[in-house]
Amino acid sequence: MQEYSNNSENSFEKNVNLREQLEHYLGNWKWFLVSVTIALIIAYTFLRYAVPMYNATAMVLVKDERKGGLASELSAFSDLGMLKNVKSSVDNEIEVIKSRTLIAKTIKDLGLNVSYVNLGRIKDGEIYKDSPVTFFFTNQSEKFYKETQVLTITSTSGSTFDLFNDKGALIGNFKYGSEIPFLEGQCTVLKNKLEADKIKENYSIRVEVYPVIKVAESYKSRLQAMTLSKYTSIVEMSIVDPVLYRAEDFLNALIQNYNTDAIEDKNFIAENTSKFIEQRLRIITEELEGVEKDAEVFKKANKVTDITSEAGLFLENASQFQKSEIETETQLKVVNTMMDYLSKSSNENLIPANILTSDVNAIGLIEQYNLLVLERNRLLKSAGPENAMVLIVDKKIASLKENVKASLNQLKTSLQIKKNDLSRQNAILEGRISQIPTQEKEFRIIARQQQVKEALYLYLLEKREETAISLAVTEPNAKVIDAAHSSGNPVFPNRTLIYIIAIFAGLFLPFAVLYVLSLLDTKIKTRNDIVKSTTIPFIGDVPNNKSGEKVVSTNSRTNIAEAIRIVRTNLEFLLTNNVQGTAKTIFLTSTFPKEGKTFVSVNLASTIALSGKKVLLMGMDIRNPKFDEYIDVPTRGVTNYLASNDGSNIESYFVKMDNFESFYVLPAGIIPPNPAELLMDKKVDEMFTYLKDKFDYIIVDTAPVSLVTDTLIIAKNADAFVYVARANFLDKRMLEFPEKLYREKKLPNMSILLNDSVTSKKYGYGYGYGYGYEAENERKKSWKNIFKK
């Protein structure tokens, strides 16, 4: 149960603290209203004079023909491996688009470095296509284009105008179209042909000529170019500019210049490639003609047309000659064998006839010879060797044998001649064959050079045609998907956003000021500040006195009256142990003067008196009495009684209050020179003992305890002490002083009260002690008195 109670108390404190902070800011709602109003006025003024900015966008498809910065024309040599390590990059093209050189060229083409500003009565406005005049500067030095030049032109008639320099000095009156000496060159002013509704007879225009490089830097900083995603080569370009049509024209011209630049690069490379190919073709042609001439001379010198085929033919002929030579040699040997055989044979022996195949005559003679030998041998079988028939046959055989020998000798001679001829021819062929490797080596060197030159010649012819075709059909590097366009609504200033920011700024500024002030303000504000810093019982708070009423009367229904009644009720709980039949003595004190203890004393006493009790209000702050600020009292009082030695009665110093039945006041009296010694007199104790028997309540206004000891001297006579702390006056750190008094029990039955607290409209005052009558009355007031709170 104790833990639940602590949690509930912590939750309540958090809610109260939050509500307190909220009420603190809501209580200063007038400052929030003023701040927001001023912020809105500033926002309106800013929007009135701010130059609107427009955003123009364009989209292009960048083609991947520039490979990492090289033109596509070099692809004519891609089969040589020149581009195998180069990759496509759209980022390179974005940087080319945003390059200072390309932007500067676009600015020069459009003349954007010359600005025309229409001079208005409220604000100046830049004009673009609607300018009534155009300036042309000629024969100017480089210095002219590196410095800012300002001129002002004012029309004087339909054909003349006044021209002023940047200092406002008149240069002269000139006619349109005339050459005007300006700096180191001339300038010419021409009238533009405008639509009828845009023609102005009287105008005043300021002409500003900026350095191109400076304008290029400005456009470069505002130009945005990026791909829509990492998987596409579509580039979105945008730029913000105060002139809508100028932004669109700039983007369109930039894209055009980018494509023109890309085409010029391609054509430049293509033309250089074509020139290079033509030069190489001329060189290769000369070299090829020289190689072919060397081949011709070689063939003529060696009497060859085709070395390979002729070598085959030579080898074939050599083989045939060798074969014929062997056959002839064999036939010679056969002939010699037959001639030897024939010389040793008799008439009875036959001659072999089938071993000779080349000589038909010899074969025929041998066959006749063999027939005669066979006939002789047949005759010998029937007749003797001396037989006439045999002898006739012998003569024929001998004669025929000589013919065979003569035929064989003739055959031998012819075969020998043939052999010699074959040997000679074979020797010639072998010589030719032995020269073939050398000839083939020499010719291969020539043929190799011829083939290389011819292949290179044909390759360059092919690439020359490809380059010529590429040069003839060069296309832009970027395809326009969406031309430059703007919605027409300015991106700056955003009116809605500006007003929202103004409202938030108007709310934040007083909030910040109040917050900082609250951090720097160490004064107590509410009962929470007291409860957090002390353990002294809190009996209530008295709100700020707005009604001007100084003393609570019978019919008082103000917040102060209700608060004092609540304090009276809470005091009754502190006085339950009081002795019956004696007055309940209540002392009121504070830390410093001007905390309202006298005001609370007077009203607490009057409130108790209104309940029918007999009440005495005593002034014991004898150093600085303040009763006369609230009620009419004489100057005689307590100090006079204490200082007298004539035995006068204390009741003679009483002052009965009008409109009260039993309300008496005992003033403090004159200020004594020795207040502490006077209060230490035993007559003080006797006085309190006497008064307690005469009254039901005694309310005592005492001196501040932090400055003097007066209150501590007489504290023993009190039944209860009410310590008054004034809101927005007492420093929180000073609460240590009453806390110390409470812990040391120097002030009996001590409680604390917050005075002059800020009224809450919802709850009346404080944290709900009042009934809200004043708040209700305030809600009924006229709105005209809203700032008279």
mmCIF file of C-alpha atoms in Angstrom, residues 57-173:
data_model
loop_
_atom_site.group_PDB
_atom_site.id
_atom_site.type_symbol
_atom_site.label_atom_id
_atom_site.label_comp_id
_atom_site.label_asym_id
_atom_site.label_seq_id
_atom_site.Cartn_x
_atom_site.Cartn_y
_atom_site.Cartn_z
ATOM 1 C CA THR A 57 13.744 19.519 -66.132
ATOM 2 C CA ALA A 58 14.716 17.564 -69.222
ATOM 3 C CA MET A 59 15.428 13.872 -69.842
ATOM 4 C CA VAL A 60 17.849 12.408 -72.382
ATOM 5 C CA LEU A 61 18.955 8.896 -73.255
ATOM 6 C CA VAL A 62 22.741 8.814 -73.352
ATOM 7 C CA LYS A 63 23.984 6.232 -75.843
ATOM 8 C CA ASP A 64 26.931 4.047 -74.886
ATOM 9 C CA GLU A 65 28.961 4.948 -77.945
ATOM 10 C CA ARG A 66 31.645 6.806 -76.084
ATOM 11 C CA LYS A 67 33.528 4.044 -74.397
ATOM 12 C CA GLY A 68 35.073 5.566 -71.346
ATOM 13 C CA GLY A 69 35.736 8.796 -73.240
ATOM 14 C CA LEU A 70 36.784 7.390 -76.683
ATOM 15 C CA ALA A 71 34.628 7.985 -79.731
ATOM 16 C CA SER A 72 32.894 5.074 -81.391
ATOM 17 C CA GLU A 73 34.856 5.635 -84.597
ATOM 18 C CA LEU A 74 37.796 3.864 -82.963
ATOM 19 C CA SER A 75 35.688 0.715 -83.115
ATOM 20 C CA ALA A 76 37.012 0.450 -86.703
ATOM 21 C CA PHE A 77 40.096 -1.025 -85.041
ATOM 22 C CA SER A 78 38.278 -2.947 -82.307
ATOM 23 C CA ASP A 79 39.243 -6.249 -83.973
ATOM 24 C CA LEU A 80 42.850 -5.362 -83.154
ATOM 25 C CA GLY A 81 42.010 -5.490 -79.388
ATOM 26 C CA MET A 82 42.443 -1.748 -78.843
ATOM 27 C CA LEU A 83 39.224 -1.345 -76.787
ATOM 28 C CA LYS A 84 39.063 -4.639 -74.939
ATOM 29 C CA ASN A 85 39.863 -3.061 -71.528
ATOM 30 C CA VAL A 86 37.682 0.068 -71.946
ATOM 31 C CA LYS A 87 34.213 0.056 -70.330
ATOM 32 C CA SER A 88 31.119 2.141 -70.914
ATOM 33 C CA SER A 89 30.266 4.776 -68.260
ATOM 34 C CA VAL A 90 27.228 7.067 -68.256
ATOM 35 C CA ASP A 91 28.843 8.910 -65.331
ATOM 36 C CA ASN A 92 31.511 10.177 -67.730
ATOM 37 C CA GLU A 93 28.840 11.683 -69.961
ATOM 38 C CA ILE A 94 27.152 13.343 -66.955
ATOM 39 C CA GLU A 95 30.440 15.015 -66.084
ATOM 40 C CA VAL A 96 30.802 16.133 -69.720
ATOM 41 C CA ILE A 97 27.287 17.650 -69.580
ATOM 42 C CA LYS A 98 28.164 19.481 -66.349
ATOM 43 C CA SER A 99 31.554 20.621 -67.609
ATOM 44 C CA ARG A 100 32.393 24.304 -67.334
ATOM 45 C CA THR A 101 33.449 24.454 -70.989
ATOM 46 C CA LEU A 102 30.125 23.166 -72.331
ATOM 47 C CA ILE A 103 28.098 25.405 -69.987
ATOM 48 C CA ALA A 104 30.177 28.459 -70.939
ATOM 49 C CA LYS A 105 29.613 27.736 -74.644
ATOM 50 C CA THR A 106 25.859 27.506 -74.024
ATOM 51 C CA ILE A 107 25.899 30.801 -72.130
ATOM 52 C CA LYS A 108 27.747 32.491 -74.971
ATOM 53 C CA ASP A 109 25.329 31.080 -77.561
ATOM 54 C CA LEU A 110 22.285 32.345 -75.666
ATOM 55 C CA GLY A 111 23.926 35.541 -74.415
ATOM 56 C CA LEU A 112 23.005 34.712 -70.828
ATOM 57 C CA ASN A 113 25.914 36.722 -69.455
ATOM 58 C CA VAL A 114 23.923 39.848 -70.348
ATOM 59 C CA SER A 115 21.020 40.446 -67.965
ATOM 60 C CA TYR A 116 18.214 42.984 -68.459
ATOM 61 C CA VAL A 117 16.512 44.233 -65.283
ATOM 62 C CA ASN A 118 13.354 46.318 -65.448
ATOM 63 C CA LEU A 119 13.563 49.095 -62.830
ATOM 64 C CA GLY A 120 10.241 49.234 -60.989
ATOM 65 C CA ARG A 121 8.911 51.505 -58.285
ATOM 66 C CA ILE A 122 8.506 48.739 -55.689
ATOM 67 C CA LYS A 123 10.951 46.077 -56.829
ATOM 68 C CA ASP A 124 13.083 45.344 -59.855
ATOM 69 C CA GLY A 125 12.300 42.406 -62.129
ATOM 70 C CA GLU A 126 14.556 40.602 -64.554
ATOM 71 C CA ILE A 127 13.217 40.336 -68.101
ATOM 72 C CA TYR A 128 14.338 37.767 -70.616
ATOM 73 C CA LYS A 129 12.555 37.558 -73.946
ATOM 74 C CA ASP A 130 10.406 40.627 -73.338
ATOM 75 C CA SER A 131 13.271 43.109 -73.196
ATOM 76 C CA PRO A 132 12.516 46.060 -75.499
ATOM 77 C CA VAL A 133 16.219 46.406 -76.419
ATOM 78 C CA THR A 134 19.265 44.229 -77.023
ATOM 79 C CA PHE A 135 22.881 45.271 -76.468
ATOM 80 C CA PHE A 136 25.715 44.136 -78.753
ATOM 81 C CA PHE A 137 29.328 44.681 -77.707
ATOM 82 C CA THR A 138 32.065 44.605 -80.345
ATOM 83 C CA ASN A 139 35.847 45.024 -80.485
ATOM 84 C CA GLN A 140 36.163 44.728 -76.723
ATOM 85 C CA SER A 141 39.359 43.638 -74.967
ATOM 86 C CA GLU A 142 39.713 40.541 -72.809
ATOM 87 C CA LYS A 143 39.380 42.746 -69.742
ATOM 88 C CA PHE A 144 35.790 43.574 -70.733
ATOM 89 C CA TYR A 145 34.804 39.897 -70.502
ATOM 90 C CA LYS A 146 36.505 39.419 -67.140
ATOM 91 C CA GLU A 147 34.802 42.279 -65.286
ATOM 92 C CA THR A 148 31.189 43.119 -64.489
ATOM 93 C CA GLN A 149 29.766 46.020 -66.475
ATOM 94 C CA VAL A 150 26.545 47.832 -65.521
ATOM 95 C CA LEU A 151 24.661 50.274 -67.748
ATOM 96 C CA THR A 152 21.251 51.878 -67.455
ATOM 97 C CA ILE A 153 19.144 52.778 -70.473
ATOM 98 C CA THR A 154 16.120 55.065 -70.328
ATOM 99 C CA SER A 155 13.914 55.741 -73.322
ATOM 100 C CA THR A 156 13.462 59.404 -74.260
ATOM 101 C CA SER A 157 11.524 58.965 -77.508
ATOM 102 C CA GLY A 158 10.656 56.354 -80.061
ATOM 103 C CA SER A 159 14.101 56.614 -81.669
ATOM 104 C CA THR A 160 16.460 57.865 -78.942
ATOM 105 C CA PHE A 161 17.484 56.878 -75.439
ATOM 106 C CA ASP A 162 19.725 58.028 -72.594
ATOM 107 C CA LEU A 163 22.595 55.785 -71.501
ATOM 108 C CA PHE A 164 24.057 55.928 -67.967
ATOM 109 C CA ASN A 165 27.143 54.223 -66.530
ATOM 110 C CA ASP A 166 27.317 52.166 -63.346
ATOM 111 C CA LYS A 167 27.703 55.305 -61.228
ATOM 112 C CA GLY A 168 24.557 56.898 -62.666
ATOM 113 C CA ALA A 169 26.445 59.436 -64.748
ATOM 114 C CA LEU A 170 24.939 60.229 -68.162
ATOM 115 C CA ILE A 171 27.037 58.899 -71.028
ATOM 116 C CA GLY A 172 24.880 60.543 -73.667
ATOM 117 C CA ASN A 173 21.727 60.483 -75.750
#
